[in-house]
XYZ file of C-alpha atoms in Angstrom:
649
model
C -89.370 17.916 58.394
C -89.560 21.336 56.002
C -90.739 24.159 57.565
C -93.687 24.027 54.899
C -94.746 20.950 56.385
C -94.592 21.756 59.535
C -97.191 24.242 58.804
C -99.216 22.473 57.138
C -99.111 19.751 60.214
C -99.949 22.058 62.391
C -103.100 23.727 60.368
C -104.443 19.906 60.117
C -103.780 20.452 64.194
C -105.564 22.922 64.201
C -108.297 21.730 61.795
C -109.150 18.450 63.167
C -108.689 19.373 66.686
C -111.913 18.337 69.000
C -113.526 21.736 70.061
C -115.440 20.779 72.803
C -112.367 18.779 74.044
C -110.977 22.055 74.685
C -113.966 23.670 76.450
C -114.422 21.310 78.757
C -111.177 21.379 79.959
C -111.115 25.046 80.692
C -113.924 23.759 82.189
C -112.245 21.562 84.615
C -108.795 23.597 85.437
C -111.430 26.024 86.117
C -112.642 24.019 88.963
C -109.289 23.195 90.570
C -108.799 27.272 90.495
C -105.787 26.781 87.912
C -104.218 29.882 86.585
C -105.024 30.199 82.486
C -102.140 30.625 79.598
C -101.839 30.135 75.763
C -105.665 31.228 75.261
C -104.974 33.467 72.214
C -103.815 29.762 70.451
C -107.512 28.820 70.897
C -108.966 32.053 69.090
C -106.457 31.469 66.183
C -107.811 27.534 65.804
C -109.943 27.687 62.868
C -112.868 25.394 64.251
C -113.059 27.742 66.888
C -114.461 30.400 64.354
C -116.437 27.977 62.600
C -117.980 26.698 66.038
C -118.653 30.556 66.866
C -119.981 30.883 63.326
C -122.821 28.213 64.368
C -123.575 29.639 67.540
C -124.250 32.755 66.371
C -125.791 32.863 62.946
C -129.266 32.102 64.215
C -128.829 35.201 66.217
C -131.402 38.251 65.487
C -127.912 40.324 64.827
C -126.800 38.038 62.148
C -129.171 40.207 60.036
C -127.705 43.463 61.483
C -124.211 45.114 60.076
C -121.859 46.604 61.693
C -119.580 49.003 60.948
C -117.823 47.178 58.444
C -121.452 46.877 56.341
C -120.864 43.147 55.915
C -123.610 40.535 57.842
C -122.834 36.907 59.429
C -126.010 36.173 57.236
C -124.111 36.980 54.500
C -121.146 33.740 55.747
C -124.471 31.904 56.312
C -126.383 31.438 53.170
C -123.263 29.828 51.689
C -122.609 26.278 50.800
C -121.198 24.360 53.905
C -118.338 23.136 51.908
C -117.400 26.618 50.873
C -117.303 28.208 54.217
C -115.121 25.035 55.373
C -112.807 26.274 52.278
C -113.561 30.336 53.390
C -112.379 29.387 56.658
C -109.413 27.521 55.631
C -108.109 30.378 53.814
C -109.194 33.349 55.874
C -108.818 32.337 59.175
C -105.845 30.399 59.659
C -102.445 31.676 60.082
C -100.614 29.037 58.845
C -101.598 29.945 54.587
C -99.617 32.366 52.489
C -99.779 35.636 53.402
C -101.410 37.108 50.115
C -104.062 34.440 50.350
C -105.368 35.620 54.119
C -105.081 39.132 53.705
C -108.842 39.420 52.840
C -109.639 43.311 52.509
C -112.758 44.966 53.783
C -113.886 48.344 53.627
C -113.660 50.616 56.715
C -116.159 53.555 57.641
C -113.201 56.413 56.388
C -113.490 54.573 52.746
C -109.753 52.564 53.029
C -109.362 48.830 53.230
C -107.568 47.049 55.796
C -107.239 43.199 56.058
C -109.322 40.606 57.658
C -108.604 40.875 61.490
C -108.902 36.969 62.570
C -105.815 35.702 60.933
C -103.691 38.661 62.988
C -104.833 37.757 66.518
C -102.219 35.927 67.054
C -99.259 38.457 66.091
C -101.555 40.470 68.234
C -101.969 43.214 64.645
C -105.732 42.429 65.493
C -107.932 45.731 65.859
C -111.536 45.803 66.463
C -113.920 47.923 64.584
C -115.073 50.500 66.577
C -119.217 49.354 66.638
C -122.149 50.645 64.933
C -123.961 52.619 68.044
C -128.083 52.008 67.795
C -130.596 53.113 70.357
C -133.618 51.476 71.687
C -136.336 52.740 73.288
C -136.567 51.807 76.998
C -139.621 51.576 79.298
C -139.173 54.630 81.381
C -139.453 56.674 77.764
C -135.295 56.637 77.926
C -133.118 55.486 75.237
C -130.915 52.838 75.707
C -127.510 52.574 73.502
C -126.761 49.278 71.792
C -123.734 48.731 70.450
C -123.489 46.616 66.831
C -119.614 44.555 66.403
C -118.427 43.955 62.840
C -118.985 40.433 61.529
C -115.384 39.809 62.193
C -115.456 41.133 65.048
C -118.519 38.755 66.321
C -116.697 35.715 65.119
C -113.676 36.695 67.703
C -116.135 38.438 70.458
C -117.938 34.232 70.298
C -114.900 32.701 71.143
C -113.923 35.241 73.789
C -116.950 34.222 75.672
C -116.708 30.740 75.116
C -113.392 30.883 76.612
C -114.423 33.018 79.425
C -116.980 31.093 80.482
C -115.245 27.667 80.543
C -113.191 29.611 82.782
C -115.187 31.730 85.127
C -118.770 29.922 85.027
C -118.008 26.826 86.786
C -117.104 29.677 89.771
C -119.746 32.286 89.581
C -121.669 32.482 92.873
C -125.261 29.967 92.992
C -127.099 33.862 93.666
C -126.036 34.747 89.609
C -128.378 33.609 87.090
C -128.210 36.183 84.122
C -126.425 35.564 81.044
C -125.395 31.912 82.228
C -125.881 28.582 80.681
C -128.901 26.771 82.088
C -130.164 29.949 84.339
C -132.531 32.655 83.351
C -135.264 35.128 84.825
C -137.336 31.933 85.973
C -134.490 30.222 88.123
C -133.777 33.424 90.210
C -136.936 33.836 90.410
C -137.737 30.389 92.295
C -134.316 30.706 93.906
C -135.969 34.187 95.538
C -139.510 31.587 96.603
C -137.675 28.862 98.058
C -134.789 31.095 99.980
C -136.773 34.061 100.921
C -139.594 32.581 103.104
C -140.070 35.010 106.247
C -138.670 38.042 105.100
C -139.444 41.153 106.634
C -137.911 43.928 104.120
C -136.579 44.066 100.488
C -133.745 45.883 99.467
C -134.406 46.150 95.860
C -131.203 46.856 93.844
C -130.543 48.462 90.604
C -127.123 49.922 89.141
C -127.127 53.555 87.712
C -125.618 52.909 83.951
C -124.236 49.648 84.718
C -123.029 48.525 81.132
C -121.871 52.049 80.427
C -119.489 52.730 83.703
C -117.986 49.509 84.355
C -114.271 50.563 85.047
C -111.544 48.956 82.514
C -108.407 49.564 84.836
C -110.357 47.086 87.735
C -112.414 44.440 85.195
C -108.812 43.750 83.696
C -107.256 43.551 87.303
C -110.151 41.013 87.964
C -109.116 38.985 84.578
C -105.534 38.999 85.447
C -106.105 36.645 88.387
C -107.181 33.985 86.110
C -105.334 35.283 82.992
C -101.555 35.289 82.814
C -102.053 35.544 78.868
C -101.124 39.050 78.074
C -101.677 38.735 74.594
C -105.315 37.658 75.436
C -105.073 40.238 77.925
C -104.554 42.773 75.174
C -107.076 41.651 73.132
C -109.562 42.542 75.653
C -108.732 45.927 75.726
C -108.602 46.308 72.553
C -112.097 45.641 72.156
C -112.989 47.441 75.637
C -111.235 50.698 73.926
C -112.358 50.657 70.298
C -114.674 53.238 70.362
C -118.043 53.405 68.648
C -119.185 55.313 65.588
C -122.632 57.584 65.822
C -123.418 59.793 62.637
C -120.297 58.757 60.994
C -118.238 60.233 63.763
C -115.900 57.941 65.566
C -116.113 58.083 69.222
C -113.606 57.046 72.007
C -114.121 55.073 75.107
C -113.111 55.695 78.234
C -115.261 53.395 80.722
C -118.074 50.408 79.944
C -118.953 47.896 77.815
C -120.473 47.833 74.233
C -124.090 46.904 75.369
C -125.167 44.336 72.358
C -121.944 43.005 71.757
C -120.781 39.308 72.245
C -118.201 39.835 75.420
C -120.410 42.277 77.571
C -122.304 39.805 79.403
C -120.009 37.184 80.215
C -117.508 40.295 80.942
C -120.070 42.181 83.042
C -120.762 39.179 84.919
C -117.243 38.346 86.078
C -117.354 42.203 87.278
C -120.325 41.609 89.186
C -118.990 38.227 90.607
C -116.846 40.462 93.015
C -120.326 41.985 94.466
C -121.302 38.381 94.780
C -118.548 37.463 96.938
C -119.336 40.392 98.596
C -122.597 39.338 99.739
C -121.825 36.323 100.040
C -119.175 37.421 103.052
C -121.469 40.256 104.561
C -124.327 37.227 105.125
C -121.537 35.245 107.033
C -121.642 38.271 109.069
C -124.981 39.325 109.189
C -126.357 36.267 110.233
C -127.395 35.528 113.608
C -129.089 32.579 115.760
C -130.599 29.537 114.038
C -134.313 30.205 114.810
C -136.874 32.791 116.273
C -137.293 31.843 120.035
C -140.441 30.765 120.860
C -143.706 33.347 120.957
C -145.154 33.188 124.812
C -148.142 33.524 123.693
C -147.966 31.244 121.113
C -146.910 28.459 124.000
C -149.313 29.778 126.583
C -152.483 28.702 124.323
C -150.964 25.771 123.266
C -150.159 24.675 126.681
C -153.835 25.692 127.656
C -155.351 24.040 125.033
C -153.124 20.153 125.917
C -154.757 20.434 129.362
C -158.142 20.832 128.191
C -157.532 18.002 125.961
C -155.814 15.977 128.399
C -159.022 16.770 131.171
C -161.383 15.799 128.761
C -159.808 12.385 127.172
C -159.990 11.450 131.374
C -163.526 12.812 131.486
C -164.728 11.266 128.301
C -166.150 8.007 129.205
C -168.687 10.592 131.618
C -170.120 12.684 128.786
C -173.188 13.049 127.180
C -173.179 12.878 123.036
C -174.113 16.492 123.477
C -171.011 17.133 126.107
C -168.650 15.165 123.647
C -169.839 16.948 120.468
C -169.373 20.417 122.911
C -166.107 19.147 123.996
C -164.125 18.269 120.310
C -165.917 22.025 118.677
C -164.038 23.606 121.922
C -160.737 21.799 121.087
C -161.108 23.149 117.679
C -161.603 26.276 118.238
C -158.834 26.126 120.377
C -156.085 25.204 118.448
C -157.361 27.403 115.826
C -156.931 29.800 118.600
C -153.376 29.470 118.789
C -152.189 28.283 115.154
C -153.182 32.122 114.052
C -150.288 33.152 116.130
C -146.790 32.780 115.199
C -144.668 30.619 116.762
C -141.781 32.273 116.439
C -141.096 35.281 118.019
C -141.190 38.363 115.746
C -139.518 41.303 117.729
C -136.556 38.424 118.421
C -133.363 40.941 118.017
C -131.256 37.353 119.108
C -131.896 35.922 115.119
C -131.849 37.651 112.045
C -130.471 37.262 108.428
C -130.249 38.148 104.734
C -130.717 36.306 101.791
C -129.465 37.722 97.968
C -130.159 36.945 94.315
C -128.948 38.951 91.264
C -129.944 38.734 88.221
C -127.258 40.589 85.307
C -127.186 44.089 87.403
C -130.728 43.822 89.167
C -130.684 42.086 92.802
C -132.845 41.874 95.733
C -131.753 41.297 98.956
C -134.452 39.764 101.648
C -133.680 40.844 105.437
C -135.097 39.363 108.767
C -134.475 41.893 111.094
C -134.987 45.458 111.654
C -135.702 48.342 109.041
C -132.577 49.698 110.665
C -130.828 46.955 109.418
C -132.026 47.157 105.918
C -130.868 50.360 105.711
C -127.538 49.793 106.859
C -127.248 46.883 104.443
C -128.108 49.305 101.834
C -125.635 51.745 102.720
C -123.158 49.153 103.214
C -123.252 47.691 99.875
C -123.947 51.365 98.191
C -120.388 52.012 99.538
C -119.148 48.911 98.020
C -119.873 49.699 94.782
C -118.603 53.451 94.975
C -115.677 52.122 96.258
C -114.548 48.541 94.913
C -116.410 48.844 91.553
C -116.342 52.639 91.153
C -120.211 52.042 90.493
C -123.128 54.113 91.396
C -126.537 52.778 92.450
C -129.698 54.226 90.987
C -131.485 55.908 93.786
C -135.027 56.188 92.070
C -134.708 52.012 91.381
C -132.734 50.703 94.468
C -135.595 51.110 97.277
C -136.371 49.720 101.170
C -139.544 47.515 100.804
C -141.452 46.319 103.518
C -142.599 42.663 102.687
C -146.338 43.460 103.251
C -146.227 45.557 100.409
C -145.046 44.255 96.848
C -140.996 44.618 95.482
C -140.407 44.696 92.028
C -137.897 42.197 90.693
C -137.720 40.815 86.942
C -141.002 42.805 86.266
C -142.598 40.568 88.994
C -144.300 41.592 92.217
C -143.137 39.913 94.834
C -144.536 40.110 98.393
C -144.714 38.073 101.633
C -147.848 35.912 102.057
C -149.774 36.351 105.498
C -152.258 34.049 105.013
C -152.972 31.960 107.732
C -154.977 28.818 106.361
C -154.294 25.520 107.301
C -152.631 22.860 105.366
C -152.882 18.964 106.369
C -148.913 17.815 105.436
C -147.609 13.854 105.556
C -146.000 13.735 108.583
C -147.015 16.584 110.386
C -150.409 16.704 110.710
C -152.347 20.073 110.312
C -149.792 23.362 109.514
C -149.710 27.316 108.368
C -148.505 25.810 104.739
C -148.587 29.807 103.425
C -147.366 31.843 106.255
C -144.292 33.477 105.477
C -144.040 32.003 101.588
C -143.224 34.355 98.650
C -145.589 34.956 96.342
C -144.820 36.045 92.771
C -148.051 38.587 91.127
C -147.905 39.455 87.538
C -148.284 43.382 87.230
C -151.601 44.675 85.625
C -149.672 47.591 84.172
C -147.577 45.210 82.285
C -149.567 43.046 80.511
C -151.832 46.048 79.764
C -148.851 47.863 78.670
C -148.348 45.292 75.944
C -151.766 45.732 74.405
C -151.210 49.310 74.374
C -147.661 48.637 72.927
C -149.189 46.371 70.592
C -151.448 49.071 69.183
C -154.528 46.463 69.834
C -156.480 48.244 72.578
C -157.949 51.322 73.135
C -159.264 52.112 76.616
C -162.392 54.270 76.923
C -162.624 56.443 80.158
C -165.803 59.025 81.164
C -166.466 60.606 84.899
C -168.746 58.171 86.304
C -168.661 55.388 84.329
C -166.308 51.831 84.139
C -163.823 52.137 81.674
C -164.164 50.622 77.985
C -161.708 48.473 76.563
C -162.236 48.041 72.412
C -160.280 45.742 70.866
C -158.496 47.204 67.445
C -156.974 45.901 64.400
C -153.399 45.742 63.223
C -153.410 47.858 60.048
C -149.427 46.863 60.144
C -150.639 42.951 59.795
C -153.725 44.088 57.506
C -150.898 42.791 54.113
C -149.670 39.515 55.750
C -151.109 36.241 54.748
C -153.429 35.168 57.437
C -151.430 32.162 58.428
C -148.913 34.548 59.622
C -150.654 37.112 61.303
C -151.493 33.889 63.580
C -147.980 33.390 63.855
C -147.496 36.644 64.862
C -149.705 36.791 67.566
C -149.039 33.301 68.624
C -145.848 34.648 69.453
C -146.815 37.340 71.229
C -149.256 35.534 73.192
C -146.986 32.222 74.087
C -144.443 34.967 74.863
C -145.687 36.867 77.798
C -147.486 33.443 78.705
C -143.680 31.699 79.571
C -142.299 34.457 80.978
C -145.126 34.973 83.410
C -146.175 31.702 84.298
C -144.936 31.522 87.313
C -146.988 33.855 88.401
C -149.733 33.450 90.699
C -152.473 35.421 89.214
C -151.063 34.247 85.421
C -154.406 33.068 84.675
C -155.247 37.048 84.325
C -153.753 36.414 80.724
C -157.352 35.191 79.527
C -157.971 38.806 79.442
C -154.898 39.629 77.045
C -155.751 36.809 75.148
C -159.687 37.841 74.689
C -158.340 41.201 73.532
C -155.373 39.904 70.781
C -157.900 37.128 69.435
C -160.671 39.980 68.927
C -157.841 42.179 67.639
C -157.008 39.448 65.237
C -160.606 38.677 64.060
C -160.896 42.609 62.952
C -157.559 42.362 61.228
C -158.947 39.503 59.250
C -162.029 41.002 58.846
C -160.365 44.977 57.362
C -157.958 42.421 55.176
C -161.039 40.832 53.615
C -163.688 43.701 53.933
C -165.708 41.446 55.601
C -167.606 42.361 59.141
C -165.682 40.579 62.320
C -168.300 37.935 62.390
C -167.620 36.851 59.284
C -163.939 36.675 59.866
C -164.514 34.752 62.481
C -166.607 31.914 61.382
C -164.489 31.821 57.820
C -161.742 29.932 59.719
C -163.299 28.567 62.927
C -163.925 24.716 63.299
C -164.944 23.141 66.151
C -164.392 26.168 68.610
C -160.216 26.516 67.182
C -159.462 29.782 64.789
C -157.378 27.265 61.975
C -156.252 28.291 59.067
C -154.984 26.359 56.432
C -151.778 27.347 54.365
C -149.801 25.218 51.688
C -146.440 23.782 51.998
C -144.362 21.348 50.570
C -144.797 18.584 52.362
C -148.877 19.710 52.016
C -151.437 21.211 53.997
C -150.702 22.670 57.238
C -152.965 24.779 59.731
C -152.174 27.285 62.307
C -154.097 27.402 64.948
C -154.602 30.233 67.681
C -153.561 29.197 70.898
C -155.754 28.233 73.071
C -153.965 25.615 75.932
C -154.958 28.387 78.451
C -153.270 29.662 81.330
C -152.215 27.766 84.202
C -149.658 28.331 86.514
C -146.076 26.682 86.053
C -143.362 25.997 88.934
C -140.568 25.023 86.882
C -138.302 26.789 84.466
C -138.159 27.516 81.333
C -134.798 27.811 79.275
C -133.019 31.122 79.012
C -135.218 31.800 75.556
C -137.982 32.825 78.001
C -136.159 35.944 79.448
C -137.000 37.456 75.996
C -140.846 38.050 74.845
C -140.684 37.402 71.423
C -142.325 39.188 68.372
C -142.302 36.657 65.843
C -142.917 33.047 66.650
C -139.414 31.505 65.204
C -140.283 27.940 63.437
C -136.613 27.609 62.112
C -134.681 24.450 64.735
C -130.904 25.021 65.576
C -128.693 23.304 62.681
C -126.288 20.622 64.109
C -124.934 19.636 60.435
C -121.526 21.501 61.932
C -121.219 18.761 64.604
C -121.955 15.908 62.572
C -119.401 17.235 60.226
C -116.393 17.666 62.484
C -116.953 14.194 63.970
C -115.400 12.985 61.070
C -116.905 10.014 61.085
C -118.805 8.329 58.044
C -122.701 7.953 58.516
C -122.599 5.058 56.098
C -119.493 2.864 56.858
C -119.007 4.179 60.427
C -115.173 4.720 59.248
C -113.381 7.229 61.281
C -111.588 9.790 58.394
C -109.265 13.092 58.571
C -112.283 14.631 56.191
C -116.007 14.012 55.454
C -117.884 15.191 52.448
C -121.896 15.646 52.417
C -124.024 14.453 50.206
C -127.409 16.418 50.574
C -131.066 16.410 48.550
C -133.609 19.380 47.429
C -136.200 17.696 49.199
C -137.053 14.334 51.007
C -139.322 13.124 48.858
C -136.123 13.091 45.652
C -135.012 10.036 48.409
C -134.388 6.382 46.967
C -135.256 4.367 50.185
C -134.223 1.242 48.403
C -130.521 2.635 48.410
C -128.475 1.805 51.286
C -128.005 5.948 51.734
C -131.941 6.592 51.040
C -132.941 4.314 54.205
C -129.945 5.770 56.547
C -131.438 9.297 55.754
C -135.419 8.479 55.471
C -134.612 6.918 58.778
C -133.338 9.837 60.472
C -135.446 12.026 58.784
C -132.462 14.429 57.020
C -132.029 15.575 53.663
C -128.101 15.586 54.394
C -125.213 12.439 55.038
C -121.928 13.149 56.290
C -119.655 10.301 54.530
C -116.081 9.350 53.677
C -114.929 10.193 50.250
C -115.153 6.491 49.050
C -119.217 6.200 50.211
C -119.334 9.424 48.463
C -118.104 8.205 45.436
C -120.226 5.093 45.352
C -123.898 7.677 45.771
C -122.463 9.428 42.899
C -121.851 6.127 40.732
């Protein structure tokens, strides 16, 4: 075989090779704790950087440039046969050398080539990124950190690859930036592990993103990683700098907050502090259960002989006497079911339990206060130590678990509630002693009014406070449909991040505020008073209104499903409140197409070709390729090259 063909075999390799083949077995090497090679080979595969194409140009950054001024909108809006062909040509090694060598400008005004096609001759250099700050919370600016569109093609696969490798052995207590975990799942990890805690230790790292230490995050990496080439490429990207005013900037610690490797990256750091804690409870932990409260047993005990004297008196009473005798019983083992049965001041059992989410944690202690502060100085030393991190000392506080933590923007406290529950198979118990209980915060759902610009708050000496409702003059130009949208969004938004929240149903007073807030919007868009804006779109008791589309007459309604409380989660799309209610679905025309197999014939084929229409209703259903796609309800058919033919005929 010529060495021309052997390059072309192996781009057809390389072409055709099943993606999520390779994925999942990272995936399962991962598992058996195999050491990793050959990675950079995987980067290089052009269906890699197609696959990373699709999984991030639904991203709110596809719209954002970075340094190099280009967009992954911009790869987006073409054809899907012509990024196939871009790919082909740009992104694989194995092409002529004056066909890949795609130039792109550079901030300094000279060209330089493409990057992708040069990872593997390891010539590939990051653009330094496009540095943006946000506003945080506290009134503090937080630095973002915007990669080239080249740059997020390689950054996708770099975490795809990373966490085939280190996600199957992240610690159970890590749920951000993970597949399947979010905000809610630490969250009910923290109410179903913490029951009976005594303290917090709320945890919070000074700077994390910005001071994570290279020299020890690649040390971590080179456990798992003997590729030094992929090796390299990580540093390349850890040191490429970052440009602010035009002004290129060097970097000496921390990762590029924004960009597609810091949370996967900051999360294998973090893993260490896992293990950590996960060692430290081994040791922490003492005794198996509280020994039992004397006084607890004495009343009990107490109140069996009275029962036991009066079931062999019974037969003797009077209906009054009986009646007197089952109200003292009562009142007797009400007597001693308000005391805990467990010991509290027990020194002989204590222990910890831990959950982290990204670089927030809490840490719930049985014990001592004592303790809790040792544990805090304990793992404070950690950090300064093993991580070269610092923790912030206004955020990481010593809570006791009467009072309320703050973790996720929840309040969390211990409920001391000492009700009775009837539960199958064990008759009448304290069902809420003990149990964590999860409050939304009144300053945060009032803080998103405020942020919203829709309330104003009215305060005199002496008198309640005023809350007015206010219109949007930012919506006032937006076709009413969408202003619905808009606050639709906002309003499901804080809804499924809160919901598991006890007191969630407190959200009927945001919502009374945004719907008011939207009737005056209407009303200054129309010049109309608020009661007129009202009643112009509401039918039986729902705000509709009607807006035109293709496929005819839609209406968008304003929500109102209400407000109940939820105690499962929601995917990882709820650890963001959204600002814009997004109605587009994820594409999966990629997959479909690099099955390469024919939706008509069935045949299995080494290339596919689609045939797609405007609009469903330019469908022949009495064609064999109408009904196939009426059926499944898509304008598009991935077929052979012979089914194609025969449509076109």
């Amino acid at each position: 075989m010529t060495q021309k063909a052997k390059k072309r075999s192996k781009l057809r390799h390389a072409e055709y090779y099943d993606m999520q083949n390779i994925f999942d077995e990272l995936y399962a090497k991962s598992k058996d704790g195999e050491i990793f090679n050959n990675l950079v080979e995987i980067i290089a595969a052009p269906n890699n950087i197609m696959l990373a194409f699709r999984n991030i140009k639904s991203n709110d950054g596809s719209h954002t440039a970075g340094t190099d001024g280009r967009t992954i909108k911009s790869l987006a809006d073409m054809p899907e046969e012509d990024f196939v062909s871009l790919i082909q040509k740009q992104f694989t090694r194995y092409v002529p050398k004056t066909v890949r060598r795609v130039e792109i400008p550079k901030p300094n005004g000279k060209f330089r080539p493409l990057g992708i096609p040069a990872v593997k001759d390891h010539s590939y250099q990051p653009n330094p990124v496009r540095r943006q700050y946000i506003k945080k919370k506290n009134g503090k600016m937080r630095p973002l950190g915007i990669s080239s569109s080249d740059d997020k093609l390689v950054e996708e696969v770099i975490k795809m690859i990373l966490e085939s490798i280190y996600d199957p052995t992240f610690s159970n207590y890590s749920h951000g930036f993970r597949p399947g975990r979010s905000c809610h799942t630490a969250l009910l990890q923290l109410q179903q592990n913490f029951t009976g805690v005594k303290w917090f230790v709320e945890g919070d790292i000074k700077s994390y993103f910005d001071t994570i230490d290279h020299h020890s995050l690649v040390n971590i990496l080179r456990r798992r990683i003997r590729d030094e080439a992929f090796i390299e490429l990580i540093w390349k990207f850890l040191k490429a700098g970052y440009m602010e005013n035009w002004e290129y900037n060097a970097t000496f610690s921390g990762i590029a907050q924004g960009s597609g490797i810091s949370p996967i990256l900051a999360n294998i750091y973090l893993n260490e502090f896992d293990r950590f804690m996960e060692d430290y409870k081994k040791g922490f932990d003492k005794g198996t259960g509280r020994k039992r409260n004397n006084e607890y047993s004495r009343k009990q005990s107490y109140r069996q002989r009275c029962k036991a004297k009066i079931r062999k008196e019974w037969d003797s009473y009077s209906d009054t006497e009986k009646q007197e005798a089952v109200r003292r019983l009562a009142e007797l083992k009400r007597a001693f079911q308000k005391i805990p049965m467990g010991d509290p001041m027990d020194t002989g059992y204590k222990w910890i339990q831990y959950v982290r989410y990204a670089d927030d944690f809490l840490i719930g202690v049985i014990g001592s206060k004592e303790d809790a502060e040792k544990i805090k100085s304990d793992i404070g030393r950690f950090f300064e130590e093993t991580l070269k991190l610092e923790l912030s000392a206004e955020k990481t506080l010593i809570t006791n678990s009467d009072d309320k933590a703050r973790f996720l923007g929840y309040d969390v406290t211990v409920c001391n509630d000492s009700a009775l529950k009837k539960a199958k198979g064990k008759g009448t118990v304290k069902a809420y002693t003990g149990k964590i209980k999860l409050y939304l915060p009144k300053e945060k759902w009032v803080g998103k009014l405020l942020g919203y610009g829709v309330l104003k708050i009215v305060s005199r000496a002496g008198e309640k406070e005023v809350w007015k409702p206010l219109q949007r003059n930012d919506y006032i130009f937006l076709p009413v449909h969408e202003m619905v949208r808009k606050y639709n969004a906002q309003i499901r938004g804080i809804y499924n991040y809160y919901r598991l929240a006890s007191n969630v149903s407190v959200l009927n007073k945001f919502h009374y505020v945004m719907e008011y807030s939207l009737y005056k919007t209407v009303a200054a868009k129309y010049r109309i008073t608020m009661t007129k804006a009202k009643l112009k779109y509401t039918k039986n008791k729902e705000f509709k209104v009607p807006y035109k589309t293709q496929k005819g007459t839609k209406y968008a309604v304003l929500y109102n499903e209400g407000f109940r409380r939820v105690k499962y989660a929601l995917g990882s799309y709820a650890d963001i409140i959204p600002e814009y209610e997004q109605m587009n679905k994820p594409k999966e025309l990629f997959f479909r197409y690099k099955a390469n197999v024919c939706e008509m014939c069935g045949a299995y084929v080494p290339a596919v070709k689609v045939y797609q229409v405007k609009s469903m209703s330019d469908l022949d259903v009495n064609t064999e390729w109408g009904a196939i796609m009426n059926k499944k309800k898509r304008k598009t058919l991935v077929v052979c090259g012979d089914c194609y033919d025969r449509i076109h005929k």
